Every structure is written in structure tokens, then in C-alpha cells.
Coordinates of C-alpha atoms in Angstrom, one line a residue:
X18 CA 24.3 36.1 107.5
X19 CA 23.9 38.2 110.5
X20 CA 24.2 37.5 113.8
X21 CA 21.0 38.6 115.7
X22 CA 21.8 38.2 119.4
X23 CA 18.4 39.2 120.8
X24 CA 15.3 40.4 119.3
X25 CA 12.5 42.8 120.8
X26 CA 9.6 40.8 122.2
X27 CA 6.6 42.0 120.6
X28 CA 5.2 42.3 124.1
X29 CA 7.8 44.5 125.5
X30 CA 7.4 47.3 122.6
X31 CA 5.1 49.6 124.5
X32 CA 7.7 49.3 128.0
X33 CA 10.1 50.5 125.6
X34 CA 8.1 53.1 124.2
X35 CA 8.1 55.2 127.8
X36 CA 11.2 57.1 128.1
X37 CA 14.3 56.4 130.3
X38 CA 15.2 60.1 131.7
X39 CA 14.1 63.6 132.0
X40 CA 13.1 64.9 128.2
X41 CA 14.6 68.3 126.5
X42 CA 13.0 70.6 123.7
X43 CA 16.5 72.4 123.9
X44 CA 19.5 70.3 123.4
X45 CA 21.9 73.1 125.0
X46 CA 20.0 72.9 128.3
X47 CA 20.3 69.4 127.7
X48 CA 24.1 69.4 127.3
X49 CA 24.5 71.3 130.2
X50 CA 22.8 68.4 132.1
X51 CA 25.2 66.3 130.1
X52 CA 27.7 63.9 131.9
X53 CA 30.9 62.8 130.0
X54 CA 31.4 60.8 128.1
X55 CA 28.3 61.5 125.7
X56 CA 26.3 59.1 123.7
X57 CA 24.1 60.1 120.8
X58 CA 21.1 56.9 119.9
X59 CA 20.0 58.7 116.6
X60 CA 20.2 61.0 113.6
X61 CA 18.2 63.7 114.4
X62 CA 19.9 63.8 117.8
X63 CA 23.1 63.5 116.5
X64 CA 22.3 66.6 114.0
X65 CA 21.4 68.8 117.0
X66 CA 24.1 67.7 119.4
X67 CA 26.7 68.4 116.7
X68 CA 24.5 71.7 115.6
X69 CA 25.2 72.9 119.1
X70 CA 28.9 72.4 118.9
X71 CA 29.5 69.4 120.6
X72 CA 31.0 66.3 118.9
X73 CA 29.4 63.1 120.9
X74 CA 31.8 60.6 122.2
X75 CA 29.9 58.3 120.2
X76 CA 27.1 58.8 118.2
X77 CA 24.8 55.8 116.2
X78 CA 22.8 56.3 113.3
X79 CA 21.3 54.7 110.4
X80 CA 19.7 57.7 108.3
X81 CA 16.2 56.9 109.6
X82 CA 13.9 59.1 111.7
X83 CA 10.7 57.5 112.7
X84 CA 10.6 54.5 109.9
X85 CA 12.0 57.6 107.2
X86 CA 14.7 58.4 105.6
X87 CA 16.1 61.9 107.2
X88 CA 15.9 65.3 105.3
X89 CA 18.7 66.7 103.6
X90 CA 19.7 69.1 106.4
X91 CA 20.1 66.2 109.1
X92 CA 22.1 64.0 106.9
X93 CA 23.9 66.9 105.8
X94 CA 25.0 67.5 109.9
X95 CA 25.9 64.0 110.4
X96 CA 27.8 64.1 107.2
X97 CA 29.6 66.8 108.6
X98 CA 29.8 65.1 112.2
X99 CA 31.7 62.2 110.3
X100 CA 34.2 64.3 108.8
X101 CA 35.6 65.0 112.4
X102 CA 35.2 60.9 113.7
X103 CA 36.0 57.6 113.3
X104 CA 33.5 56.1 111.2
X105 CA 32.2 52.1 111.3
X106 CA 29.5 50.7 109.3
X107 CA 27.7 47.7 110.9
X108 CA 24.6 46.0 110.4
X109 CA 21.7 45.6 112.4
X110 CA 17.8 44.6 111.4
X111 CA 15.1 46.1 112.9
X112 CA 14.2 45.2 116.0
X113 CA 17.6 43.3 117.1
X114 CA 21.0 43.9 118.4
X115 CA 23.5 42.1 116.7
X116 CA 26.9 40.6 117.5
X117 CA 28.5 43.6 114.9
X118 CA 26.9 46.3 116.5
X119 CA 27.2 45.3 120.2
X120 CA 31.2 44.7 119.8
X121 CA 31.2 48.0 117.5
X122 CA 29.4 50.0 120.5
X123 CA 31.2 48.3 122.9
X124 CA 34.7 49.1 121.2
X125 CA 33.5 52.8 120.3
X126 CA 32.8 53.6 124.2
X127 CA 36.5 52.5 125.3
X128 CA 37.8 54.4 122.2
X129 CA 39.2 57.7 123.4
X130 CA 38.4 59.5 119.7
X131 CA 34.9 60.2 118.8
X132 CA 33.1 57.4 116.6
X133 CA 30.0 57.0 115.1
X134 CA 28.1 54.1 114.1
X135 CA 26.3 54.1 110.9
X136 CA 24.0 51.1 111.0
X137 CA 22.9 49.2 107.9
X138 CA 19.2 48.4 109.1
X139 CA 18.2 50.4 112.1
X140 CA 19.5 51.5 115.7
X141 CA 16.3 51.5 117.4
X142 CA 17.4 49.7 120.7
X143 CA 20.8 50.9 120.6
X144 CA 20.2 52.7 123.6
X145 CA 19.5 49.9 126.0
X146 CA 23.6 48.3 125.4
X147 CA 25.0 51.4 125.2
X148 CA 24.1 52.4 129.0
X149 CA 25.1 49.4 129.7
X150 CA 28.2 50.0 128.5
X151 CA 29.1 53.5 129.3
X152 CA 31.2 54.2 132.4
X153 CA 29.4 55.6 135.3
X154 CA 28.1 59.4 134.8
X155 CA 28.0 59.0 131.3
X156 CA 24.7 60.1 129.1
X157 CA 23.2 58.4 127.0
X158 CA 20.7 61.0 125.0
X159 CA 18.0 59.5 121.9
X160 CA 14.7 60.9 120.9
X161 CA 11.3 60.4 121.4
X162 CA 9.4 60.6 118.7
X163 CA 6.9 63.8 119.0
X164 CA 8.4 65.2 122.3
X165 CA 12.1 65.9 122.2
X166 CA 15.8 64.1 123.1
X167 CA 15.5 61.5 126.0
X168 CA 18.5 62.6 129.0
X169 CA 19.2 58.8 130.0
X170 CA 21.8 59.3 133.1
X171 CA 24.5 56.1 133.4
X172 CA 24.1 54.9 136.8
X173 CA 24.2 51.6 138.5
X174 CA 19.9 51.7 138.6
X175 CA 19.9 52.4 134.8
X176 CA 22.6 50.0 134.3
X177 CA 20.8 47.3 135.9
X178 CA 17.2 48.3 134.4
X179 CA 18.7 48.4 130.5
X180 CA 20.5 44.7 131.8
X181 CA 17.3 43.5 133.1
X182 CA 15.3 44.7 129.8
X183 CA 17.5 42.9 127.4
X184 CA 17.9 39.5 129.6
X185 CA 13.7 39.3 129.1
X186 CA 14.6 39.6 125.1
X187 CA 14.2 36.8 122.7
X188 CA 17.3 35.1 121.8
X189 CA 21.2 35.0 123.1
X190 CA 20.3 37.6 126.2
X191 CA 23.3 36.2 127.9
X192 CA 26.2 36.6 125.0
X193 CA 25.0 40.1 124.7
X194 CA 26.0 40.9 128.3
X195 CA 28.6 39.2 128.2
X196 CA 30.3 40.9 125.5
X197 CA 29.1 44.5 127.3
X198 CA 30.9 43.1 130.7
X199 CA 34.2 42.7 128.8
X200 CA 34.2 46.7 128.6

């Protein structure tokens, strides 16, 4: 069985909707912006981070893009992304952060060799731990759906917005930030 720490209230779906930074329609003016280390929330993000040269620091993905399964060319990109990166499967239902994926993402971000997560379910609020636990002056970069790849910058406001967001979450709130403050 897995172990769902929190759960998105179905009240708090259309705050997570708006976006958490400046959005890109070119991912090397985004990368520019970039800080270090990089986090990529998503295939089709992934695919054009890694299309543009760059291997993230971490990158999470589950073979989905809006609800579908991803088109040959995108899982062919991440395929190739994984050939160059440490690789960890984990599980996650829609709609949830689990234990698995939290201490995966929280393990990934202290590891110095790229990883990426390849989620069993879907990594739809992957984003909101992983600013939490990147260092300070990391991105954190995920799409949004119809209008390009989201530029979330890791700093203490973020930090404490993404913490604030997942405290109001159904659930374990607290184990989740406690296992994020270990990092």
C-alpha cells in the first residue's frame, strides 16, 4: 500500500492552477534565467530542457502530459535524458505526495549526479516539495498547460508560500515537512 502523506483539497485546485513565476515560450531564454541547481516538474519540460543541452539536476516525470500519455518524440528525449542519470522509480496517485516520492525528491536534490524521477501515477504537485527543498537560488521550472514552462525562483518567499500550500493539504502536512527540513 502506498503511503499518501497529503492529498490536494479539492478546494485548493484552482490556487494551484495560477502559476508560481514568470512564464517562457523559449526554454533557452528560460535557462539563461536559470539558477543552479535546476529542477525539471514534467515530461514535456524535461524533453525541452534536455533538447536544449542541459541535463536538469533533477528532473520528475511520469509519461503524462495533461491526463495523456506523451508522444513518441518526448518519451524518446527523456529516454535519452535517462541514459545520462540516475534513475528511481517511485509511486505516486494523482493528486498526492507520498512518503516514496517526497524522500526520493528529497534524496535526488542533495545528490550531486543528475536523477530523475519516474513516477508510477502522476507528478502533478511535485513542484510544491521540490522548492521546498531546493537550496536557495535554485529553479524549479514545470509547465502550464496551454502557455509555456513556469520559471519558479527558490527563495525564502517561495519557500514559505509552497510550505504554507501544503500545510492547508489534507492529510500528514506536518511529516511531509518534516522529511523536506531534514535536507
Amino acid at each position: 500500500m502506498t503511503d499518501v502523506l497529503v492529498e490536494l483539497p479539492e478546494e485548493m485546485r484552482a490556487e494551484l492552477g495560477r502559476p508560481m513565476g514568470p512564464i517562457f515560450t523559449d526554454v533557452e531564454r528560460l535557462l539563461a534565467d536559470a539558477g543552479d541547481p535546476l529542477l525539471a516538474v514534467g515530461d514535456v519540460v524535461t524533453y525541452h530542457v534536455e533538447r536544449a543541452g542541459v541535463v536538469p539536476d533533477v528532473a520528475v516525470v511520469d509519461g503524462l502530459t495533461e491526463r495523456e500519455a506523451v508522444d513518441d518524440e518526448v518519451a524518446t528525449g527523456v529516454a535519452r535524458l535517462g541514459e545520462r542519470t540516475r534513475e528511481v522509480r517511485v509511486e505516486n496517485p494523482a493528486a498526492t505526495l507520498t512518503r516514496e516520492l517526497v524522500d526520493a525528491l528529497r534524496e535526488a536534490v542533495a545528490d550531486p549526479e543528475p536523477t530523475v524521477l519516474v513516477v508510477d501515477g502522476e507528478e502533478d504537485l511535485v513542484t510544491l516539495p521540490a522548492v521546498v527543498a531546493a537550496p536557495l537560488g535554485a529553479s524549479v521550472v514545470y509547465g502550464q498547460p496551454g502557455e509555456g514552462t513556469v520559471h519558479a525562483e527558490v527563495t525564502e518567499q517561495s519557500k514559505a508560500q509552497m510550505r504554507d500550500l501544503l500545510a492547508r493539504m489534507d492529510g500528514d502536512p506536518e511529516a511531509l515537512l518534516a522529511i523536506l527540513d531534514d535536507t
